[in-house]
mmCIF file of C-alpha atoms and ligand atoms in Angstrom:
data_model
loop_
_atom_site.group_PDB
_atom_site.id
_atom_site.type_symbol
_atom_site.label_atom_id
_atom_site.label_comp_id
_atom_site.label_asym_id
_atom_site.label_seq_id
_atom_site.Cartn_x
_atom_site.Cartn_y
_atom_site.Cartn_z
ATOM 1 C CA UNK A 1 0.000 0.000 0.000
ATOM 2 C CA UNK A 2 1.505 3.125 -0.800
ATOM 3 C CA UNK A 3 1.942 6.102 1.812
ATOM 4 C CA UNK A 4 -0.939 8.286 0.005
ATOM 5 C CA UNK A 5 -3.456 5.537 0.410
ATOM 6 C CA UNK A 6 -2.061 4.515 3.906
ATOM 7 C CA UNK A 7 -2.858 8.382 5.236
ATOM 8 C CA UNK A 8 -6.485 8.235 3.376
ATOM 9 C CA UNK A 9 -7.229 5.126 5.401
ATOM 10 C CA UNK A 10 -6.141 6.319 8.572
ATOM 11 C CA UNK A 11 -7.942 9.389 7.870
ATOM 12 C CA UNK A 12 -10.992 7.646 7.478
ATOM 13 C CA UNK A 13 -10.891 5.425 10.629
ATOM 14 C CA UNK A 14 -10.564 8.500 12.421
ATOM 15 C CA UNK A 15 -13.900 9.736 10.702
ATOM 16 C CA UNK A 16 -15.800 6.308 10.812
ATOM 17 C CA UNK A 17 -13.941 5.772 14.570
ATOM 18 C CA UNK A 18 -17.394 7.905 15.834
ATOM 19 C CA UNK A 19 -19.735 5.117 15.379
ATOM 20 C CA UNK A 20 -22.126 7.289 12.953
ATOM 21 C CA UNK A 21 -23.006 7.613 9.474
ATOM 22 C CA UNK A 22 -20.903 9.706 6.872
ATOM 23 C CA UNK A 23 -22.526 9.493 3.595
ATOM 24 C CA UNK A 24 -19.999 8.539 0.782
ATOM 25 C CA UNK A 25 -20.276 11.990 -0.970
ATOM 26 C CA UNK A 26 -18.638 13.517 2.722
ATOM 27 C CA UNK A 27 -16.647 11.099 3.256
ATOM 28 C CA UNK A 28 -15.347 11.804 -0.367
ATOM 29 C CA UNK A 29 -15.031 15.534 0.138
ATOM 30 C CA UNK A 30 -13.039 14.936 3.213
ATOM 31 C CA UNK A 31 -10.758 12.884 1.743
ATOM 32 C CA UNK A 32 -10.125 14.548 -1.568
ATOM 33 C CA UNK A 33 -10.818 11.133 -3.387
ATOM 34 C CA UNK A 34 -13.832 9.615 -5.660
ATOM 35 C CA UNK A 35 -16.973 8.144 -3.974
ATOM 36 C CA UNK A 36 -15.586 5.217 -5.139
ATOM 37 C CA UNK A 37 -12.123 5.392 -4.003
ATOM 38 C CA UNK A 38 -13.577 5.672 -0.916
ATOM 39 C CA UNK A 39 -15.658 2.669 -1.913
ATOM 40 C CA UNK A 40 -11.929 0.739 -1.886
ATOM 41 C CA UNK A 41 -10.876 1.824 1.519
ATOM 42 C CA UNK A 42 -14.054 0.739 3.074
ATOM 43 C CA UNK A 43 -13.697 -2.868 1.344
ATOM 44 C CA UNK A 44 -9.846 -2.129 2.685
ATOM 45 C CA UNK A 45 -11.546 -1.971 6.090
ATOM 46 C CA UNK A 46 -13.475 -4.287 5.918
ATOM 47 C CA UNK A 47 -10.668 -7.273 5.034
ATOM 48 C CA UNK A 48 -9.413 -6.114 8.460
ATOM 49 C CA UNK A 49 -12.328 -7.782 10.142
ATOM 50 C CA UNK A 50 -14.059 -4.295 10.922
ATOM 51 C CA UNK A 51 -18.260 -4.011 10.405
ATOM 52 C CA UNK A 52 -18.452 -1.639 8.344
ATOM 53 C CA UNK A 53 -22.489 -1.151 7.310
ATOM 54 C CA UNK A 54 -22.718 0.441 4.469
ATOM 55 C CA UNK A 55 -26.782 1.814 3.425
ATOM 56 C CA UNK A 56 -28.204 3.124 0.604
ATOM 57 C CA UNK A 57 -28.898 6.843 1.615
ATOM 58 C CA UNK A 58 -27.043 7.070 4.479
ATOM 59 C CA UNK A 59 -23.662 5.971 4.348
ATOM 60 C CA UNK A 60 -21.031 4.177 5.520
ATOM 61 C CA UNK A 61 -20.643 3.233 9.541
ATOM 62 C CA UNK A 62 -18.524 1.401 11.927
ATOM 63 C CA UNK A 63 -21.321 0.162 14.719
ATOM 64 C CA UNK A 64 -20.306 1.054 18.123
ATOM 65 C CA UNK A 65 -17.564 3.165 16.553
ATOM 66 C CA UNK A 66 -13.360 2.693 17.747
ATOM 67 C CA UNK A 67 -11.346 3.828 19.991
ATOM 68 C CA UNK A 68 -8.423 4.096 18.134
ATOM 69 C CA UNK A 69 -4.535 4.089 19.973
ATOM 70 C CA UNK A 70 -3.652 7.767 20.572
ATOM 71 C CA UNK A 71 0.336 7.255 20.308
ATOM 72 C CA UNK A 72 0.333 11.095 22.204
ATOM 73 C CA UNK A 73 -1.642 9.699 25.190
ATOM 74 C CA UNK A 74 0.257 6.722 25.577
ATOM 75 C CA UNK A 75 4.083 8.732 24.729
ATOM 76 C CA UNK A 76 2.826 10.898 27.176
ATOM 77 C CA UNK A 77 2.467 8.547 29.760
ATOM 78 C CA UNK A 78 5.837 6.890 29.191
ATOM 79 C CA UNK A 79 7.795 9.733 29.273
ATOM 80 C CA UNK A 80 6.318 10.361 32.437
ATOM 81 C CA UNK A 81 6.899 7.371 34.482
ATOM 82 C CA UNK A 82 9.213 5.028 32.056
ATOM 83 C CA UNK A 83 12.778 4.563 32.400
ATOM 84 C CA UNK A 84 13.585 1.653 30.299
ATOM 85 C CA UNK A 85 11.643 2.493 27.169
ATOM 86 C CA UNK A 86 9.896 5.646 26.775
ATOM 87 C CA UNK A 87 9.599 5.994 22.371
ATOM 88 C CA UNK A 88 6.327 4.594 21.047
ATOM 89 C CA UNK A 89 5.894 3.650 17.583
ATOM 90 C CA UNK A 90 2.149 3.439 16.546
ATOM 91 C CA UNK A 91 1.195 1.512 13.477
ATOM 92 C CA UNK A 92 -2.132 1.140 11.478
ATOM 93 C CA UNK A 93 -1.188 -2.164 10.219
ATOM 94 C CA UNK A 94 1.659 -4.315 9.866
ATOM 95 C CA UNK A 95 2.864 -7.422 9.755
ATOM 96 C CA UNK A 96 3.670 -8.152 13.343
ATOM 97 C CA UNK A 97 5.154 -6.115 15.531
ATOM 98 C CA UNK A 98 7.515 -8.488 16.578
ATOM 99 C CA UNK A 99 8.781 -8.730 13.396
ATOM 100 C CA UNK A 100 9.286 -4.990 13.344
ATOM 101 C CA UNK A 101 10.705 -4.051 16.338
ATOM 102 C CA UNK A 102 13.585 -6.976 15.451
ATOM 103 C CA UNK A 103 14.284 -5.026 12.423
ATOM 104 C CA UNK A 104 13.902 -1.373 13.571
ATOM 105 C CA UNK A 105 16.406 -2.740 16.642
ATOM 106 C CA UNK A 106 18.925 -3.842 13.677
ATOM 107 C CA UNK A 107 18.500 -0.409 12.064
ATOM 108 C CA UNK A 108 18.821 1.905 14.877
ATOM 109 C CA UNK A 109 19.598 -0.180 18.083
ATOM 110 C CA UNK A 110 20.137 1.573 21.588
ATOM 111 C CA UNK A 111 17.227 3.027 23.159
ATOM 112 C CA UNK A 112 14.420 0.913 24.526
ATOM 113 C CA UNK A 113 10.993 1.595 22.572
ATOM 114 C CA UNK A 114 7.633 -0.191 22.366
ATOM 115 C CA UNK A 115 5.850 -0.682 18.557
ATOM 116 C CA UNK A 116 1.995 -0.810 18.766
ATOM 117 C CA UNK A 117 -0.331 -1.584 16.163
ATOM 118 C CA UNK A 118 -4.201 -1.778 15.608
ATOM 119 C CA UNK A 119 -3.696 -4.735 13.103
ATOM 120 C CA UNK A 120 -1.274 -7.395 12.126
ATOM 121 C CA UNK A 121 -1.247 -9.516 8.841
ATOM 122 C CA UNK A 122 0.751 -12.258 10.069
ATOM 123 C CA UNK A 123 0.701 -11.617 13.938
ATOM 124 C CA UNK A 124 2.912 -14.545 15.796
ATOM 125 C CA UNK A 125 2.184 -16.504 18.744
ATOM 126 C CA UNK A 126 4.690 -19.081 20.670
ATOM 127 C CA UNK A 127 5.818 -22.555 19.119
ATOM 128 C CA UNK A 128 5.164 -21.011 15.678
ATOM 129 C CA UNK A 129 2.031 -20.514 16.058
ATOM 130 C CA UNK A 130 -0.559 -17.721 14.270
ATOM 131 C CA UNK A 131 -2.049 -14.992 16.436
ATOM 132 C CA UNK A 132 -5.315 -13.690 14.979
ATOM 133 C CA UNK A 133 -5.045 -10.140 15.020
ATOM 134 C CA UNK A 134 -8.342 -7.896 13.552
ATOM 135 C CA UNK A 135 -7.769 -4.319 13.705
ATOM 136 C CA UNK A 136 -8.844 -2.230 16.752
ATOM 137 C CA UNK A 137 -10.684 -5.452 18.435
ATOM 138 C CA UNK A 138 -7.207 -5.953 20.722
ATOM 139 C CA UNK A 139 -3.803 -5.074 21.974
ATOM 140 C CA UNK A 140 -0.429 -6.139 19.617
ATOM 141 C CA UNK A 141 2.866 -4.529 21.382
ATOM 142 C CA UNK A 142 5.966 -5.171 21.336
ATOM 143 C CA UNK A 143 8.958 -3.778 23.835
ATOM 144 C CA UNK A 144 12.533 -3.503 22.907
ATOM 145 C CA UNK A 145 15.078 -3.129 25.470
ATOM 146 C CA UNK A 146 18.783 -3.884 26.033
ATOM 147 C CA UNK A 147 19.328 -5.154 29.248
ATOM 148 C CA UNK A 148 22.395 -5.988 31.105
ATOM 149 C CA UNK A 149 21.670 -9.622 31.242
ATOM 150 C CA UNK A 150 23.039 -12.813 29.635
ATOM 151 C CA UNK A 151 20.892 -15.024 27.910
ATOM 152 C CA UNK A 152 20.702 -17.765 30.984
ATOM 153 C CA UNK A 153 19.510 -14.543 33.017
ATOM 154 C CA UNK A 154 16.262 -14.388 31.186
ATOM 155 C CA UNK A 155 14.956 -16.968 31.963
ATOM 156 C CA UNK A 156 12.558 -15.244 34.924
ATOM 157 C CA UNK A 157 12.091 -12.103 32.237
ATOM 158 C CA UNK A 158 8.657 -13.737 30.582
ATOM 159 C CA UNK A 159 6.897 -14.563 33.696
ATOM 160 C CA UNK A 160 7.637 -11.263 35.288
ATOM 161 C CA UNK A 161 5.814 -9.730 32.113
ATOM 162 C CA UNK A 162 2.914 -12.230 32.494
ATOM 163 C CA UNK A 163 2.821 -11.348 36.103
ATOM 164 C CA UNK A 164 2.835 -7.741 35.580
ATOM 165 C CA UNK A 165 0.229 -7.832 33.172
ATOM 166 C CA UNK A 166 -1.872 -9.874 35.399
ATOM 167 C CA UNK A 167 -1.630 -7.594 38.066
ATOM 168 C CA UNK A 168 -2.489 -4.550 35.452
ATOM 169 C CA UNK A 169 -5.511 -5.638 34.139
ATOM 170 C CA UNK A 170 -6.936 -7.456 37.376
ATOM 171 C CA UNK A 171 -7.612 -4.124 38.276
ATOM 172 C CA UNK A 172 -10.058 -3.429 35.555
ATOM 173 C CA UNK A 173 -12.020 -6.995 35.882
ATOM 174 C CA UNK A 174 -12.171 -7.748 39.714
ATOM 175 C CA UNK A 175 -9.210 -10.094 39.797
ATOM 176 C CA UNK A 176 -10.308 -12.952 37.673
ATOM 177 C CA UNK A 177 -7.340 -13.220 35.576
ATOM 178 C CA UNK A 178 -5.087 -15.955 36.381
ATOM 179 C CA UNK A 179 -1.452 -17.194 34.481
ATOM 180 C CA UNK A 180 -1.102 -20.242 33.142
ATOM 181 C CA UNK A 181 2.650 -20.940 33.020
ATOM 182 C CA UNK A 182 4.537 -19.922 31.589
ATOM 183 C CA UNK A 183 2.905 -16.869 30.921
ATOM 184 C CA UNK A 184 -0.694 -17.262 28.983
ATOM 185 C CA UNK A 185 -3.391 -15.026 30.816
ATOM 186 C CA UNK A 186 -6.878 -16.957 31.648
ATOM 187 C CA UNK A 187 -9.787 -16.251 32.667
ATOM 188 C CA UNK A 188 -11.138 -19.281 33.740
ATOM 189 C CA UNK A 189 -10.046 -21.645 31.123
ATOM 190 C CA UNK A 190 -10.094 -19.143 28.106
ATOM 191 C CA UNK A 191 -7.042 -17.739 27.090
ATOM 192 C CA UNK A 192 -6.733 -13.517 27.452
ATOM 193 C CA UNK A 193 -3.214 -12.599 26.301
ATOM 194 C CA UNK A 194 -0.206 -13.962 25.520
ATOM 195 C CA UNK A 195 3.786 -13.399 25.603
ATOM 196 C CA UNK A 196 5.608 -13.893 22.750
ATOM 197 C CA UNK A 197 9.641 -12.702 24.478
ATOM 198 C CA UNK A 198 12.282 -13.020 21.823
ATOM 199 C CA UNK A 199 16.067 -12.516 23.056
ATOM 200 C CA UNK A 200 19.173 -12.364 21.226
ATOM 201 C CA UNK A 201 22.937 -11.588 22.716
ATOM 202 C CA UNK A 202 26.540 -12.053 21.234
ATOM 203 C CA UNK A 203 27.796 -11.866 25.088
ATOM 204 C CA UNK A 204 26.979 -12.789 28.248
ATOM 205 C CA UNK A 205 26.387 -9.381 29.656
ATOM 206 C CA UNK A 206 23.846 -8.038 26.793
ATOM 207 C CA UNK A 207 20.954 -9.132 25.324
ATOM 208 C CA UNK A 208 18.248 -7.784 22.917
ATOM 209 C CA UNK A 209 14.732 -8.784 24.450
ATOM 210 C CA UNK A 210 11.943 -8.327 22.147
ATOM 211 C CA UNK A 211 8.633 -9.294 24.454
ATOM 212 C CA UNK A 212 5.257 -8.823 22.187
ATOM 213 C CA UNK A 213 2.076 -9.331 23.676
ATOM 214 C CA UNK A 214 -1.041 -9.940 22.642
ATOM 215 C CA UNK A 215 -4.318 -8.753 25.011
ATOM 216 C CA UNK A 216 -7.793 -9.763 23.388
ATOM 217 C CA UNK A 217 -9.756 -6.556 23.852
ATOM 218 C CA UNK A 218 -13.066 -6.341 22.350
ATOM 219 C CA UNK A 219 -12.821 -9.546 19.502
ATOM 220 C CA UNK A 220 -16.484 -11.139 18.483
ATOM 221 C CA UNK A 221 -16.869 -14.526 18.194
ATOM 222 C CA UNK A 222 -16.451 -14.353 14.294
ATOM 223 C CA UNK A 223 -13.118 -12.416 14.248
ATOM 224 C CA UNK A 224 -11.511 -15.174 16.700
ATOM 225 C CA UNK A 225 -12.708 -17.652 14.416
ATOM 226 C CA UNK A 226 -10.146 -19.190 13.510
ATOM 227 C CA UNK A 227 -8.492 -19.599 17.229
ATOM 228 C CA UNK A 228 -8.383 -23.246 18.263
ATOM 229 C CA UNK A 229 -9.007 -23.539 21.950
ATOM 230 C CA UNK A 230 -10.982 -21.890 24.316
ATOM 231 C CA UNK A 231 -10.455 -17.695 24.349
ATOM 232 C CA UNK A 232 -12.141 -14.664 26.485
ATOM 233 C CA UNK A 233 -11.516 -10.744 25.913
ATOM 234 C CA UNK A 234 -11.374 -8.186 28.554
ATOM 235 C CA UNK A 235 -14.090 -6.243 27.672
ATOM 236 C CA UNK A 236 -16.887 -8.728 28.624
ATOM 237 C CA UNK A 237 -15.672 -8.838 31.902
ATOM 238 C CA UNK A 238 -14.737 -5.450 33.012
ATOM 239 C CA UNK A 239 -16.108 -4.081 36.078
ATOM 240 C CA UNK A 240 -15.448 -0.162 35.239
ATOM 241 C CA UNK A 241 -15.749 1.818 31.776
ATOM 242 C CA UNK A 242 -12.062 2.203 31.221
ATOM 243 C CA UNK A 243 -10.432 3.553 28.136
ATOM 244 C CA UNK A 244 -8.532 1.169 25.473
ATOM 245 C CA UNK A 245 -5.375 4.046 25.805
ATOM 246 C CA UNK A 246 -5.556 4.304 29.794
ATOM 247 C CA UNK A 247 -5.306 0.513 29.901
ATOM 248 C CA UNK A 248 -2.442 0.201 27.627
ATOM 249 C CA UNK A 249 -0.470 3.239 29.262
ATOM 250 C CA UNK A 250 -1.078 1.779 32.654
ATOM 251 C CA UNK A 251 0.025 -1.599 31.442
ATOM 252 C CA UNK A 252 3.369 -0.164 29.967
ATOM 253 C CA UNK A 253 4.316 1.925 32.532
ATOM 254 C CA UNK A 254 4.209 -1.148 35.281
ATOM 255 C CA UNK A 255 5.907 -3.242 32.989
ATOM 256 C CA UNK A 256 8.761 -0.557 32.886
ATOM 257 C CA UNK A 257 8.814 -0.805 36.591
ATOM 258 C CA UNK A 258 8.058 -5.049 37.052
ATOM 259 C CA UNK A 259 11.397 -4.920 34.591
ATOM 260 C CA UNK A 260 12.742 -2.283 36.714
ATOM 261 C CA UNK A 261 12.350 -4.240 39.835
ATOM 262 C CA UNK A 262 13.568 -7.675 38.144
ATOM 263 C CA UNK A 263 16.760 -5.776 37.132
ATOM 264 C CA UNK A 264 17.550 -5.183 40.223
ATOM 265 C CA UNK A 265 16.490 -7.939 42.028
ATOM 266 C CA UNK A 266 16.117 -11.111 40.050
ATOM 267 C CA UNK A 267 13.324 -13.244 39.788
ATOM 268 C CA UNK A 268 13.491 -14.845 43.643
ATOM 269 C CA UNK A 269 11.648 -12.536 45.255
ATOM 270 C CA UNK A 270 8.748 -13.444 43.039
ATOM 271 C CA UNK A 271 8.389 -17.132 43.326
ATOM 272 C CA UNK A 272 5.500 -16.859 45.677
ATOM 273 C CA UNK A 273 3.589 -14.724 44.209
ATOM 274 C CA UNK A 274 4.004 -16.472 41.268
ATOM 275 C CA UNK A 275 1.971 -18.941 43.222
ATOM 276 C CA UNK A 276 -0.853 -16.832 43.797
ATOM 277 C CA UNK A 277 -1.493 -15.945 40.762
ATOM 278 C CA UNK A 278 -1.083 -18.987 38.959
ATOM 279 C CA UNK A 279 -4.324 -20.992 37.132
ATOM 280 C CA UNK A 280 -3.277 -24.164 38.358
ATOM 281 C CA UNK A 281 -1.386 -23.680 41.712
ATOM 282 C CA UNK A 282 -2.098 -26.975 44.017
ATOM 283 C CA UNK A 283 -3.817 -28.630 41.516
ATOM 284 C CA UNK A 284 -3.840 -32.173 39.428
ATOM 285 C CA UNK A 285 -2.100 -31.005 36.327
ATOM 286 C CA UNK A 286 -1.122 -32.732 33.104
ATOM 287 C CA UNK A 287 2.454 -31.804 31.572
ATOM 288 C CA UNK A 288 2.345 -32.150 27.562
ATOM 289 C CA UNK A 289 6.641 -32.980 26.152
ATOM 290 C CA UNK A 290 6.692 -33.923 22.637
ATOM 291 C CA UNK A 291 6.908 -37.047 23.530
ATOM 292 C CA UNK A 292 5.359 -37.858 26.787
ATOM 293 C CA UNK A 293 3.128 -36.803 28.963
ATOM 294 C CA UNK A 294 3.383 -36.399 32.890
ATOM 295 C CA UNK A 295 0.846 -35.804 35.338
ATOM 296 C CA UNK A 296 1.327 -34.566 38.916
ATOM 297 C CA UNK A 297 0.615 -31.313 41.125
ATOM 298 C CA UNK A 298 1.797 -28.272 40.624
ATOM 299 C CA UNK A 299 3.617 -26.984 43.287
ATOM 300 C CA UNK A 300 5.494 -24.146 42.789
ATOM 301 C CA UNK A 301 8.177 -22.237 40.623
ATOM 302 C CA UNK A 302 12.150 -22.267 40.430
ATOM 303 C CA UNK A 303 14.009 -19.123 41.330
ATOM 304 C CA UNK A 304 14.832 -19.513 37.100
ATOM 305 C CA UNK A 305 11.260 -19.742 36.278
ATOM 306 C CA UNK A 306 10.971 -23.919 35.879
ATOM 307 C CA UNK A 307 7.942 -25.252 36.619
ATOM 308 C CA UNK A 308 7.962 -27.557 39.637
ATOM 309 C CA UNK A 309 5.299 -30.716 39.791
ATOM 310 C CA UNK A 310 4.852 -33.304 42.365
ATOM 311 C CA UNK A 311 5.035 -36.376 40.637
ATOM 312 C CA UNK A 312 5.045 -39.979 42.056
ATOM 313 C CA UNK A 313 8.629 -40.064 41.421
ATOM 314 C CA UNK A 314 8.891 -37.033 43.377
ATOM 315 C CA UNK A 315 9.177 -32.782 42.525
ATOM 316 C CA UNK A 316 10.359 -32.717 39.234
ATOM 317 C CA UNK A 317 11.384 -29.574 37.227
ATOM 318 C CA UNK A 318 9.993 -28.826 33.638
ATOM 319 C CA UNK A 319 11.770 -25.755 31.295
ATOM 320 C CA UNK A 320 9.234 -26.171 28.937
ATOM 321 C CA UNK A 321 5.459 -28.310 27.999
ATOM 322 C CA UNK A 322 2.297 -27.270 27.505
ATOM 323 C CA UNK A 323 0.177 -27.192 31.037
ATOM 324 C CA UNK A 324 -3.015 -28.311 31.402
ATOM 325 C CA UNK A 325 -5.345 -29.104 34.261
ATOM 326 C CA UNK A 326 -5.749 -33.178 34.265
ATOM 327 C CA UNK A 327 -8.592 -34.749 32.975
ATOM 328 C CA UNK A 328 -10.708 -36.968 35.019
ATOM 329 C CA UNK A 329 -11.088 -40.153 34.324
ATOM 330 C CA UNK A 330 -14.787 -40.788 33.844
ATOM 331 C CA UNK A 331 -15.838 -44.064 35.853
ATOM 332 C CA UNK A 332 -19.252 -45.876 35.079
ATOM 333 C CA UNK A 333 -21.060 -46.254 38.052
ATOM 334 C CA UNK A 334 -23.776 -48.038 36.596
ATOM 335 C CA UNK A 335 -24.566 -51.717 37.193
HETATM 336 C C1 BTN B 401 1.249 -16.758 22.491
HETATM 337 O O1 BTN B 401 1.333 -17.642 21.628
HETATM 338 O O2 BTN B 401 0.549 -16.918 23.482
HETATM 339 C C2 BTN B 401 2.026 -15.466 22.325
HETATM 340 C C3 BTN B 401 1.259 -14.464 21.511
HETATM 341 C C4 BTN B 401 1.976 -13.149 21.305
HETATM 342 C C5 BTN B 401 1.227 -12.255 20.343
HETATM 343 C C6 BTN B 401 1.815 -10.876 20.284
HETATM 344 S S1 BTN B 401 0.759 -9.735 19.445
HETATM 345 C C7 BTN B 401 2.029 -8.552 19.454
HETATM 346 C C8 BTN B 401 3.310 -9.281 19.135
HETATM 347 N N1 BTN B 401 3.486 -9.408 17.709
HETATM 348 C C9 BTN B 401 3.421 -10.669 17.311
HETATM 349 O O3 BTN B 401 3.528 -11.050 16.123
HETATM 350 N N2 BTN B 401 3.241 -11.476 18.356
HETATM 351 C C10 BTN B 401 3.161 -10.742 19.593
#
């Protein structure tokens, strides 16, 4: 997409972003562009996953409007409080932000920033997986930083995001967020975010972290269509109106300081509060390896951020598998 058509489509999200009708001919005028160039931004639009109804006589609208990421706000914010990255990049669209910040960081390395987007074409989750990623329905960031750590040092750095985050947004749903290690955010059983951290270091003493996460926001059953296991967003359970840009500069600004804090620190300190806040603390889980799978309790974390289960051979530590909660065996009881 060239840069022209780029600003005309940002330029009408912010008009459509009110949630009422523009007729075509307005929109048009606006936008110094045909009715039916317009016509080809809406269908743009609408290959993002956005509603767009569009009525004979009265336009084009986005039901329930957007709120749309005000990089301002959120910069604002971050120079404020941050000390480990205060630059925001804001993008309309893009690939993933992962993906981005890894190359911007190549370009023009140094100074910690975070790169957020409304929409991703090819968003990434862990283990090579996709991340579904309509425009405007969640969150897509991702922090770069520098930090004075070697590679073995990181591994506490995930969780303490997961952690952070979980504290964040707790306070906007009543605390029913939970992590599932090592650090997917559930509600119940359905997944609400998760931490994609990418490092990279040529010594021992420096690494390049790249953590993108993903927070479902406001996604409709149809736009998460293609997710396959169980998923939640934040907005059906929030106990408070709350803005999309307060949430996100509240969640970046206590991840600056969670970082802050594990800098300084480590990850110790944390182990026990990891408990707390874990989905499956105390209880009968199942371990998934690629080639086996072990059952036990959970019981706790390593100061390194290993999973510890109670197993009948004992407490055994896991560095990686796929948690779950164990299934019960059903028993017939009838005669
Ligand atoms: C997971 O599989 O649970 C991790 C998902 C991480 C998704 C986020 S969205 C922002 C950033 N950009 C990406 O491409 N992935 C991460």
């Amino acid at each position: 997409m060239s840069k022209k058509t780029q600003l005309r489509l940002e330029k009408l999200l912010g008009l459509l972003a009110d949630g009422k009708f523009h007729s075509g001919q307005s929109l048009a005028e606006q936008l110094e562009i045909s009715r039916t160039a317009v016509w080809k931004l809406i269908q743009k639009i609408q290959q993002w996953q956005v509603t767009v109804y569009s009525i004979r006589g009265r336009g084009y609208q986005i039901p329930g409007g957007l709120e749309l990421l005000d990089k301002q706000v959120i910069e604002r914010a971050l120079v404020e409080n941050n000390e480990l990255f205060k630059q925001v990049i804001s993008l309309t669209s893009i690939d993933s932000t992962s993906s981005y910040l890894s190359e911007d960081w190549q370009a023009n390395p140094g100074k910690g920033r975070v790169c957020v987007a409304e929409h991703q074409t090819a968003g990434r989750g862990r283990k090579g997986r996709q991340w579904i990623s309509p425009f405007g329905a969640n969150f897509y960031f991702s922090i770069g930083l520098e930090l004075p750590l070697g590679l073995s040092a990181l591994g506490g750095v995930s969780l303490v995001v997961g952690m952070s985050l979980c504290d964040t947004l707790n306070q906007y749903v009543g605390g029913k967020i939970r992590i599932k290690w090592p650090n997917d955010l559930l509600i119940g059983e359905k997944k609400l975010a998760g931490i994609l951290v990418e490092a990279s270091g040529e010594t021992n003493d420096v690494s390049f972290l790249n953590i993108g996460v993903g927070v479902n926001w406001s996604m409709e059953a149809a736009q998460g269509d293609a997710i396959d296991q169980p998923w939640t967003n934040l907005k059906s359970h929030l106990t408070q109106a709350i803005s999309r840009n307060e949430i996100l500069s509240s969640v970046l600004v206590n991840l600056d300081c969670a970082l802050q804090r594990f800098l300084a620190n480590g990850f110790s300190p944390l182990t026990e509060s990891w408990s707390s806040q874990s989905a499956f603390y105390n209880r009968e889980v199942e371990i998934h390896l690629p080639n086996q799978t072990i059952t036990g309790k959970e019981v706790g974390i390593e100061p390194n951020g290993a999973l510890k289960i109670e197993t009948s051979k004992g407490i055994e530590i896991f560095h990686s598998g796929e948690v779950s909660l164990r299934k019960r065996k059903l028993v017939n009881t009838e005669a």
